[in-house]
Amino acid sequence: MFRKVHLRLAALCAGITFFILAVMSWGYLYISEKSLKSSSFTAFQNEMEDIADTLMVSSILTWDQLSRIENQGTYSIQVLDNGTPLLFNRKPSPEQTVLFEMAWNYYQEHFQILSLEPGPFSCTEFDFSSKGLGSSDYYGCAIITERNGGSLEIMILMPLTALQQQIHTQRLLFALLTALAAAALFLFSWHFTKRLLRPLEENQQRQTQFIAAASHELRTPLAVILSCASASRYGNEEERAHFLDSIQSEGSRMSGLIEDMLLLTHMENHTWTIEKRPTELDTLLLETFEAFEPVAAEKSIRLFIELPEHSLPPCSCDPKRIRQVLSILLHNGISYTPSNGQIHLSLTFDARGYRMQVADNGIGIPDSEKAHIFDRFYRADQARSKKGHFGLGLSIASEIIKAHQGKILVGDTPGGGSTFTIVL
Ligand code: ADP
């Protein structure tokens, strides 16, 4: 599912950015082509004005002058003396003759009609398309002057092949750049959206794992409850009481597990808040210690407490939740410490904050497991896992401490065992 969404998102992201980029760059290309055409026409006009000036100044038009004009650039020239073409260079090809005819017709259609009474001298520049004759468009210049009572008409044509070639190359370059930009944009969007979707994907994976693990954990007590319920129908009074006891203890295990799961879900959805208030941590630690002393004594574990000699400033925290964290750590300490072991509960305070420690000399946690023990449903040794231990305690503890902007760390107790440290 995520692959499909990823592809769609990347395509959408790249598509929108590419569309904006394409509109901007093709707009720029259009403007640049227009200015190229206009500057090229202006250059042509300037050159034609110069030629017209030379023609006006010199009273006689020599073959030499005309040949020079034609050879200087890429111009084709036709001179009509009272309507008769004058040959000053090589004989024009039939295509050239037709081209000049077209140019004169264009000029007459568009410009000559305008001036009913032509003056003694006129020079008109225009651009026209040869429409089928060759592939090029042309700039044309018609110079008309009076000579010895008659008229001298000169048509100068310049093919726009070079300009069109330049425009064509520019368009190709733009198309290439746009294609490259599209590929780069898609690659970027692909990686960008991948990074964007990664937390969602991980979250979904976590949820799936959570549901699978929760179902697995609930299946065992449920199976026990069902089999006890059906067996109790056929058993005698004593057996029935035993089955009912089992049903009750499995039921309360399930209820504890469901409560933990609900708490974690609320934490995940941020529908759970901590209620901070000034709390005397030494009192809180002492109360928790007293509550766990009998539990530890049942397993012949000695519980010690070390508190600062002077009273500490109150800590802004949720006392109910901090007590819950301490209970999880003490409960684990008692569970994973063999009989005759010891557990030390301590509190210190310095410039970095409050530091609470639960140190046991139990079975300890291998370094390779330390990074995972705060994960949901993680149990270091599945075979060794105890009843009532679903692997949720430390993830709840870590979420509570995170909500307090604190830290919970795990280390080894010197001589063996585990030490959990909470920094608030
Ligand atoms: P559980 O309910 O199974 O104890 P936790 O999340 O509290 O789940 O702990 C995860 C795992 O970390 C435990 O299954 C256990 O393997 C390990 N662990 C936690 N506390 C201790 C401890 N004090 N000593 C040894 N192992 C511990």
Short mmCIF file of C-alpha atoms and ligand atoms in Angstrom, two decimals:
data_model
loop_
_atom_site.label_atom_id
_atom_site.label_comp_id
_atom_site.label_asym_id
_atom_site.label_seq_id
_atom_site.Cartn_x
_atom_site.Cartn_y
_atom_site.Cartn_z
CA MET A 1 0.00 0.00 0.00
CA PHE A 2 2.78 2.41 0.98
CA ARG A 3 4.62 1.73 -2.32
CA LYS A 4 1.56 2.83 -4.28
CA VAL A 5 1.01 5.92 -2.14
CA HIS A 6 4.73 6.71 -2.35
CA LEU A 7 4.69 6.51 -6.16
CA ARG A 8 1.54 8.64 -6.43
CA LEU A 9 2.81 11.24 -3.99
CA ALA A 10 6.19 11.45 -5.73
CA ALA A 11 4.48 11.82 -9.14
CA LEU A 12 2.11 14.48 -7.80
CA CYS A 13 4.91 16.41 -6.10
CA ALA A 14 7.18 16.24 -9.17
CA GLY A 15 4.23 16.97 -11.52
CA ILE A 16 3.17 20.17 -9.76
CA THR A 17 6.73 21.48 -9.40
CA PHE A 18 7.50 20.53 -12.99
CA PHE A 19 4.37 22.27 -14.27
CA ILE A 20 5.32 25.52 -12.52
CA LEU A 21 8.91 25.22 -13.73
CA ALA A 22 7.83 24.44 -17.30
CA VAL A 23 5.41 27.39 -17.44
CA MET A 24 8.12 29.72 -16.12
CA SER A 25 10.90 28.47 -18.38
CA TRP A 26 8.76 28.35 -21.54
CA GLY A 27 7.49 31.83 -20.73
CA TYR A 28 11.08 32.94 -20.45
CA LEU A 29 11.87 31.21 -23.77
CA TYR A 30 8.97 32.99 -25.47
CA ILE A 31 10.14 36.39 -24.20
CA SER A 32 13.75 35.67 -25.15
CA GLU A 33 12.72 34.57 -28.70
CA LYS A 34 10.67 37.72 -29.12
CA SER A 35 13.54 39.95 -28.04
CA LEU A 36 15.96 38.00 -30.27
CA LYS A 37 13.67 38.51 -33.28
CA SER A 38 13.14 42.16 -32.49
CA SER A 39 16.85 42.88 -31.99
CA SER A 40 17.70 41.03 -35.22
CA PHE A 41 15.07 43.09 -37.13
CA THR A 42 16.43 46.31 -35.59
CA ALA A 43 19.96 45.34 -36.70
CA PHE A 44 18.62 44.68 -40.22
CA GLN A 45 16.81 48.03 -40.22
CA ASN A 46 19.99 49.85 -39.15
CA GLU A 47 22.01 48.20 -41.88
CA MET A 48 19.37 49.03 -44.46
CA GLU A 49 19.31 52.68 -43.34
CA ASP A 50 23.10 52.78 -43.85
CA ILE A 51 22.81 51.29 -47.32
CA ALA A 52 19.97 53.67 -48.20
CA ASP A 53 22.10 56.63 -46.99
CA THR A 54 24.99 55.51 -49.22
CA LEU A 55 22.65 55.19 -52.18
CA MET A 56 21.15 58.61 -51.55
CA VAL A 57 24.56 60.31 -51.31
CA SER A 58 26.09 58.77 -54.43
CA SER A 59 24.25 59.97 -57.55
CA ILE A 60 25.40 56.98 -59.60
CA LEU A 61 24.86 53.42 -58.50
CA THR A 62 27.81 51.32 -59.64
CA TRP A 63 27.81 47.55 -60.18
CA ASP A 64 30.71 47.45 -57.79
CA GLN A 65 28.72 49.09 -54.99
CA LEU A 66 25.83 46.65 -55.38
CA SER A 67 28.10 43.60 -55.55
CA ARG A 68 29.85 44.78 -52.39
CA ILE A 69 26.54 45.13 -50.55
CA GLU A 70 25.48 41.66 -51.68
CA ASN A 71 28.79 40.08 -50.72
CA GLN A 72 29.17 41.82 -47.40
CA GLY A 73 26.41 39.86 -45.81
CA THR A 74 23.88 37.35 -46.81
CA TYR A 75 21.78 39.72 -48.86
CA SER A 76 20.17 39.17 -52.25
CA ILE A 77 19.60 42.33 -54.25
CA GLN A 78 17.36 43.09 -57.19
CA VAL A 79 17.50 46.44 -58.97
CA LEU A 80 14.65 47.55 -61.23
CA ASP A 81 15.30 50.48 -63.49
CA ASN A 82 11.86 51.76 -64.47
CA GLY A 83 10.55 48.24 -63.83
CA THR A 84 13.29 46.46 -65.82
CA PRO A 85 15.67 44.24 -63.81
CA LEU A 86 19.29 45.26 -64.04
CA LEU A 87 21.89 42.52 -63.98
CA PHE A 88 24.87 43.68 -61.95
CA ASN A 89 26.22 40.31 -60.90
CA ARG A 90 25.51 36.76 -61.98
CA LYS A 91 22.15 35.92 -63.59
CA PRO A 92 19.50 35.27 -60.88
CA SER A 93 18.08 31.75 -60.64
CA PRO A 94 14.35 31.21 -61.49
CA GLU A 95 13.64 30.69 -57.73
CA GLN A 96 15.31 34.00 -56.96
CA THR A 97 13.21 35.74 -59.60
CA VAL A 98 10.00 34.28 -58.10
CA LEU A 99 11.17 35.21 -54.61
CA PHE A 100 11.73 38.82 -55.59
CA GLU A 101 8.34 38.89 -57.29
CA MET A 102 6.75 37.67 -54.06
CA ALA A 103 8.66 40.28 -52.06
CA TRP A 104 7.54 43.09 -54.42
CA ASN A 105 3.94 41.86 -54.26
CA TYR A 106 4.09 41.73 -50.44
CA TYR A 107 5.57 45.21 -50.36
CA GLN A 108 2.93 46.58 -52.74
CA GLU A 109 0.08 44.93 -50.85
CA HIS A 110 1.18 46.10 -47.43
CA PHE A 111 3.07 49.36 -47.88
CA GLN A 112 2.78 51.00 -51.29
CA ILE A 113 -0.99 51.43 -51.06
CA LEU A 114 -0.51 53.48 -47.92
CA SER A 115 1.49 56.23 -49.62
CA LEU A 116 -0.64 57.43 -52.53
CA GLU A 117 1.89 60.04 -53.60
CA PRO A 118 5.33 58.40 -53.19
CA GLY A 119 8.12 60.83 -52.30
CA PRO A 120 11.44 61.15 -54.13
CA PHE A 121 13.01 58.56 -51.81
CA SER A 122 11.59 55.78 -49.64
CA CYS A 123 13.12 52.92 -47.71
CA THR A 124 10.79 50.33 -46.16
CA GLU A 125 11.84 47.30 -44.10
CA PHE A 126 9.49 44.36 -43.49
CA ASP A 127 9.53 40.64 -42.85
CA PHE A 128 7.70 38.10 -44.94
CA SER A 129 7.46 34.38 -45.46
CA SER A 130 8.42 32.86 -48.80
CA LYS A 131 5.54 30.35 -48.35
CA GLY A 132 6.71 27.15 -49.93
CA LEU A 133 9.63 28.61 -51.81
CA GLY A 134 12.56 27.38 -49.81
CA SER A 135 11.91 26.94 -46.14
CA SER A 136 12.92 30.34 -44.91
CA ASP A 137 11.32 33.55 -43.84
CA TYR A 138 12.96 36.76 -44.97
CA TYR A 139 13.59 40.30 -43.95
CA GLY A 140 13.04 42.56 -46.91
CA CYS A 141 13.88 46.17 -47.67
CA ALA A 142 12.39 48.10 -50.57
CA ILE A 143 14.28 51.27 -51.57
CA ILE A 144 12.56 53.44 -54.16
CA THR A 145 14.24 56.53 -55.54
CA GLU A 146 13.78 58.88 -58.47
CA ARG A 147 16.61 58.79 -61.04
CA ASN A 148 16.87 60.88 -64.15
CA GLY A 149 13.10 61.42 -64.36
CA GLY A 150 12.39 57.70 -63.95
CA SER A 151 12.38 55.38 -60.93
CA LEU A 152 15.00 53.11 -59.47
CA GLU A 153 13.63 50.36 -57.24
CA ILE A 154 15.89 48.19 -55.15
CA MET A 155 14.77 45.12 -53.17
CA ILE A 156 17.21 43.69 -50.60
CA LEU A 157 16.33 40.33 -49.05
CA MET A 158 17.95 38.58 -46.12
CA PRO A 159 17.00 34.93 -45.36
CA LEU A 160 16.35 34.27 -41.68
CA THR A 161 17.85 30.76 -41.74
CA ALA A 162 20.57 31.65 -39.22
CA LEU A 163 18.07 33.26 -36.83
CA GLN A 164 15.66 30.34 -37.17
CA GLN A 165 18.51 27.91 -36.60
CA GLN A 166 19.47 29.83 -33.45
CA ILE A 167 15.87 29.75 -32.20
CA HIS A 168 15.61 26.05 -33.04
CA THR A 169 18.82 25.25 -31.12
CA GLN A 170 17.59 27.33 -28.18
CA ARG A 171 14.27 25.44 -28.15
CA LEU A 172 16.06 22.09 -28.28
CA LEU A 173 18.30 23.14 -25.41
CA PHE A 174 15.29 24.21 -23.38
CA ALA A 175 13.46 20.94 -24.11
CA LEU A 176 16.57 19.01 -23.02
CA LEU A 177 16.93 21.08 -19.86
CA THR A 178 13.22 20.66 -19.08
CA ALA A 179 13.50 16.87 -19.52
CA LEU A 180 16.57 16.83 -17.24
CA ALA A 181 14.75 18.99 -14.69
CA ALA A 182 11.75 16.62 -14.83
CA ALA A 183 13.99 13.61 -14.16
CA ALA A 184 15.82 15.42 -11.35
CA LEU A 185 12.51 16.57 -9.85
CA PHE A 186 11.09 13.07 -9.92
CA LEU A 187 14.22 11.66 -8.25
CA PHE A 188 14.14 14.37 -5.61
CA SER A 189 10.40 13.90 -5.00
CA TRP A 190 10.90 10.14 -4.80
CA HIS A 191 13.49 10.47 -2.03
CA PHE A 192 11.71 13.35 -0.34
CA THR A 193 8.34 11.57 -0.16
CA LYS A 194 10.09 8.36 0.92
CA ARG A 195 11.55 10.20 3.91
CA LEU A 196 8.19 11.82 4.53
CA LEU A 197 6.34 8.50 4.54
CA ARG A 198 8.93 6.56 6.54
CA PRO A 199 7.56 7.52 10.00
CA LEU A 200 4.03 6.64 8.84
CA GLU A 201 5.21 3.31 7.49
CA GLU A 202 7.12 2.56 10.68
CA ASN A 203 4.11 3.57 12.72
CA GLN A 204 1.85 1.26 10.75
CA GLN A 205 4.38 -1.57 11.14
CA ARG A 206 4.54 -0.93 14.87
CA GLN A 207 0.75 -0.98 15.10
CA THR A 208 0.54 -4.25 13.18
CA GLN A 209 3.19 -5.77 15.45
CA PHE A 210 1.39 -4.41 18.48
CA ILE A 211 -1.93 -5.94 17.43
CA ALA A 212 -0.26 -9.27 16.59
CA ALA A 213 1.59 -9.37 19.92
CA ALA A 214 -1.49 -8.29 21.88
CA SER A 215 -3.64 -10.95 20.24
CA HIS A 216 -0.95 -13.52 20.97
CA GLU A 217 -0.77 -12.49 24.63
CA LEU A 218 -4.55 -12.50 25.04
CA ARG A 219 -4.93 -15.91 23.41
CA THR A 220 -3.20 -17.84 26.22
CA PRO A 221 -5.30 -16.62 29.20
CA LEU A 222 -8.42 -16.82 27.05
CA ALA A 223 -7.68 -20.45 26.16
CA VAL A 224 -7.16 -21.24 29.86
CA ILE A 225 -10.44 -19.51 30.80
CA LEU A 226 -12.38 -21.41 28.10
CA SER A 227 -10.94 -24.80 28.98
CA CYS A 228 -11.49 -24.20 32.73
CA ALA A 229 -15.07 -23.12 32.05
CA SER A 230 -15.86 -26.24 30.05
CA ALA A 231 -14.01 -28.56 32.50
CA SER A 232 -15.80 -27.07 35.52
CA ARG A 233 -19.12 -28.45 34.15
CA TYR A 234 -17.99 -32.01 34.76
CA GLY A 235 -15.75 -31.63 37.84
CA ASN A 236 -16.66 -32.16 41.50
CA GLU A 237 -17.06 -29.34 44.01
CA GLU A 238 -13.34 -29.09 44.83
CA GLU A 239 -12.26 -29.17 41.18
CA ARG A 240 -14.85 -26.57 40.28
CA ALA A 241 -13.47 -24.18 42.94
CA HIS A 242 -9.98 -24.72 41.51
CA PHE A 243 -11.17 -23.97 37.95
CA LEU A 244 -12.96 -20.83 39.15
CA ASP A 245 -9.74 -19.65 40.83
CA SER A 246 -7.86 -20.16 37.55
CA ILE A 247 -10.55 -18.30 35.61
CA GLN A 248 -10.32 -15.40 38.06
CA SER A 249 -6.53 -15.15 37.98
CA GLU A 250 -6.39 -15.43 34.15
CA GLY A 251 -9.22 -12.88 33.93
CA SER A 252 -7.32 -10.39 36.08
CA ARG A 253 -4.14 -10.98 33.97
CA MET A 254 -6.18 -10.17 30.86
CA SER A 255 -7.66 -7.11 32.47
CA GLY A 256 -4.16 -5.88 33.47
CA LEU A 257 -2.89 -6.43 29.95
CA ILE A 258 -5.87 -4.61 28.39
CA GLU A 259 -5.36 -1.71 30.80
CA ASP A 260 -1.68 -1.45 29.82
CA MET A 261 -2.56 -1.60 26.14
CA LEU A 262 -5.21 1.09 26.51
CA LEU A 263 -2.76 3.30 28.38
CA LEU A 264 -0.15 2.90 25.62
CA THR A 265 -2.77 3.63 22.94
CA HIS A 266 -3.80 6.81 24.74
CA MET A 267 -0.14 7.83 25.02
CA GLU A 268 0.35 7.21 21.31
CA ASN A 269 -2.75 9.22 20.36
CA HIS A 270 -1.86 11.99 22.80
CA THR A 271 -5.29 11.60 24.43
CA TRP A 272 -3.48 11.17 27.73
CA THR A 273 -1.95 14.00 29.71
CA ILE A 274 0.19 14.17 32.79
CA GLU A 275 -0.95 16.35 35.65
CA LYS A 276 2.16 18.04 36.98
CA ARG A 277 2.26 19.50 40.44
CA PRO A 278 4.99 20.25 43.00
CA THR A 279 5.87 16.86 44.48
CA GLU A 280 8.20 15.86 47.29
CA LEU A 281 10.03 13.03 45.63
CA ASP A 282 11.62 11.69 48.85
CA THR A 283 8.16 11.13 50.35
CA LEU A 284 6.95 9.52 47.14
CA LEU A 285 9.96 7.17 47.09
CA LEU A 286 9.49 6.26 50.72
CA GLU A 287 5.80 5.44 50.19
CA THR A 288 6.60 3.23 47.18
CA PHE A 289 9.38 1.54 49.15
CA GLU A 290 6.96 0.75 52.00
CA ALA A 291 4.39 -0.65 49.57
CA PHE A 292 6.93 -3.02 47.99
CA GLU A 293 8.72 -4.13 51.16
CA PRO A 294 6.25 -6.98 51.92
CA VAL A 295 6.28 -8.12 48.25
CA ALA A 296 10.08 -8.30 48.30
CA ALA A 297 10.08 -10.01 51.70
CA GLU A 298 7.80 -12.74 50.29
CA LYS A 299 10.62 -13.64 47.92
CA SER A 300 13.30 -13.15 50.60
CA ILE A 301 14.67 -10.11 48.78
CA ARG A 302 16.04 -7.25 50.86
CA LEU A 303 14.88 -3.80 49.84
CA PHE A 304 17.00 -0.75 50.76
CA ILE A 305 16.30 2.96 50.37
CA GLU A 306 18.78 5.85 50.28
CA LEU A 307 17.41 9.37 50.48
CA PRO A 308 19.25 12.74 50.70
CA GLU A 309 19.83 13.94 54.23
CA HIS A 310 18.41 17.41 53.55
CA SER A 311 14.97 18.03 52.21
CA LEU A 312 14.84 18.67 48.46
CA PRO A 313 12.96 21.37 46.53
CA PRO A 314 9.63 20.03 45.23
CA CYS A 315 9.79 18.48 41.76
CA SER A 316 7.17 19.44 39.18
CA CYS A 317 5.82 16.08 38.03
CA ASP A 318 2.76 13.83 38.02
CA PRO A 319 3.19 11.89 41.32
CA LYS A 320 0.73 9.16 40.31
CA ARG A 321 2.65 8.43 37.10
CA ILE A 322 6.11 8.62 38.70
CA ARG A 323 4.92 6.17 41.35
CA GLN A 324 3.69 3.94 38.49
CA VAL A 325 7.19 4.04 36.90
CA LEU A 326 8.88 3.21 40.22
CA SER A 327 6.40 0.36 40.73
CA ILE A 328 7.20 -1.08 37.28
CA LEU A 329 10.95 -0.94 38.03
CA LEU A 330 10.57 -2.44 41.51
CA HIS A 331 8.17 -5.09 40.24
CA ASN A 332 10.72 -6.05 37.53
CA GLY A 333 13.57 -5.92 40.06
CA ILE A 334 11.74 -8.35 42.36
CA SER A 335 10.77 -10.60 39.43
CA TYR A 336 14.26 -10.81 37.92
CA THR A 337 16.23 -11.11 41.17
CA PRO A 338 16.59 -14.51 42.79
CA SER A 339 15.78 -15.10 46.47
CA ASN A 340 18.21 -13.56 48.97
CA GLY A 341 19.01 -10.83 46.48
CA GLN A 342 19.02 -7.09 47.14
CA ILE A 343 17.35 -4.08 45.58
CA HIS A 344 18.48 -0.52 46.28
CA LEU A 345 16.14 2.40 45.72
CA SER A 346 17.83 5.81 45.84
CA LEU A 347 17.25 9.50 45.14
CA THR A 348 19.84 12.22 44.52
CA PHE A 349 19.59 15.82 43.40
CA ASP A 350 22.17 17.99 41.63
CA ALA A 351 22.38 20.78 39.04
CA ARG A 352 21.26 18.37 36.29
CA GLY A 353 18.06 17.48 38.16
CA TYR A 354 16.56 14.64 40.19
CA ARG A 355 18.02 11.19 39.78
CA MET A 356 16.13 8.11 40.97
CA GLN A 357 17.72 4.69 40.79
CA VAL A 358 16.48 1.13 41.16
CA ALA A 359 19.49 -1.19 41.32
CA ASP A 360 19.17 -4.95 41.76
CA ASN A 361 21.73 -7.74 41.87
CA GLY A 362 19.55 -10.09 39.84
CA ILE A 363 20.00 -11.85 36.50
CA GLY A 364 21.02 -8.64 34.67
CA ILE A 365 20.36 -7.66 31.05
CA PRO A 366 22.86 -8.53 28.30
CA ASP A 367 24.19 -5.49 26.38
CA SER A 368 22.61 -6.76 23.14
CA GLU A 369 19.15 -6.68 24.77
CA LYS A 370 19.44 -3.28 26.44
CA ALA A 371 18.43 -1.36 23.30
CA HIS A 372 15.20 -3.38 22.95
CA ILE A 373 13.81 -3.72 26.46
CA PHE A 374 11.81 -0.47 26.09
CA ASP A 375 10.05 -1.82 22.97
CA ARG A 376 6.47 -2.98 23.24
CA PHE A 377 5.97 -6.67 24.08
CA TYR A 378 9.72 -7.19 24.22
CA ARG A 379 10.93 -9.80 26.67
CA ALA A 380 14.64 -10.50 26.84
CA ASP A 381 14.17 -14.21 27.26
CA GLN A 382 10.79 -15.48 26.12
CA ALA A 383 11.37 -18.90 27.72
CA ARG A 384 12.19 -17.25 31.04
CA SER A 385 9.20 -14.89 30.89
CA LYS A 386 7.04 -14.89 33.94
CA LYS A 387 3.30 -14.81 34.40
CA GLY A 388 1.95 -11.28 34.40
CA HIS A 389 4.95 -10.06 32.42
CA PHE A 390 3.84 -9.09 28.93
CA GLY A 391 6.79 -6.91 27.96
CA LEU A 392 4.81 -3.65 28.28
CA GLY A 393 6.04 -2.35 31.65
CA LEU A 394 9.22 -0.62 30.47
CA SER A 395 7.56 0.87 27.37
CA ILE A 396 4.90 2.43 29.63
CA ALA A 397 7.62 3.67 32.00
CA SER A 398 9.60 5.15 29.13
CA GLU A 399 6.50 6.93 27.69
CA ILE A 400 5.69 8.43 31.11
CA ILE A 401 9.25 9.70 31.57
CA LYS A 402 9.26 11.04 27.98
CA ALA A 403 6.06 12.97 28.75
CA HIS A 404 7.97 14.56 31.67
CA GLN A 405 10.83 15.50 29.27
CA GLY A 406 13.03 13.24 31.36
CA LYS A 407 15.26 10.27 30.64
CA ILE A 408 15.22 6.64 31.65
CA LEU A 409 18.47 4.70 31.31
CA VAL A 410 19.52 1.14 31.91
CA GLY A 411 22.95 -0.02 33.05
CA ASP A 412 24.67 -2.82 34.93
CA THR A 413 24.94 -2.99 38.71
CA PRO A 414 28.58 -3.42 39.77
CA GLY A 415 28.95 -7.10 40.64
CA GLY A 416 25.91 -8.15 38.54
CA GLY A 417 22.30 -7.17 38.04
CA SER A 418 20.57 -4.20 36.44
CA THR A 419 20.34 -0.55 37.40
CA PHE A 420 17.57 1.67 36.04
CA THR A 421 18.06 5.44 36.34
CA ILE A 422 15.36 8.08 35.93
CA VAL A 423 16.49 11.66 35.37
CA LEU A 424 13.89 14.38 35.81
P1 ADP B 1 7.90 -7.44 31.49
O1 ADP B 1 6.51 -7.12 31.89
O2 ADP B 1 8.04 -8.66 30.66
O3 ADP B 1 8.85 -7.40 32.63
P2 ADP B 1 9.14 -5.00 30.72
O4 ADP B 1 8.85 -4.10 29.59
O5 ADP B 1 8.96 -4.47 32.09
O6 ADP B 1 8.28 -6.29 30.48
O7 ADP B 1 10.60 -5.54 30.59
C1 ADP B 1 11.05 -6.01 29.34
C2 ADP B 1 12.12 -7.05 29.52
O8 ADP B 1 13.29 -6.47 30.08
C3 ADP B 1 11.74 -8.14 30.48
O9 ADP B 1 11.02 -9.17 29.86
C4 ADP B 1 13.08 -8.62 30.98
O10 ADP B 1 13.60 -9.55 30.10
C5 ADP B 1 13.94 -7.38 30.94
N1 ADP B 1 14.05 -6.74 32.26
C6 ADP B 1 13.36 -5.70 32.76
N2 ADP B 1 13.75 -5.38 34.01
C7 ADP B 1 14.70 -6.25 34.33
C8 ADP B 1 15.52 -6.44 35.49
N3 ADP B 1 15.42 -5.67 36.57
N4 ADP B 1 16.43 -7.43 35.44
C9 ADP B 1 16.56 -8.23 34.37
N5 ADP B 1 15.84 -8.10 33.24
C10 ADP B 1 14.92 -7.13 33.22
#
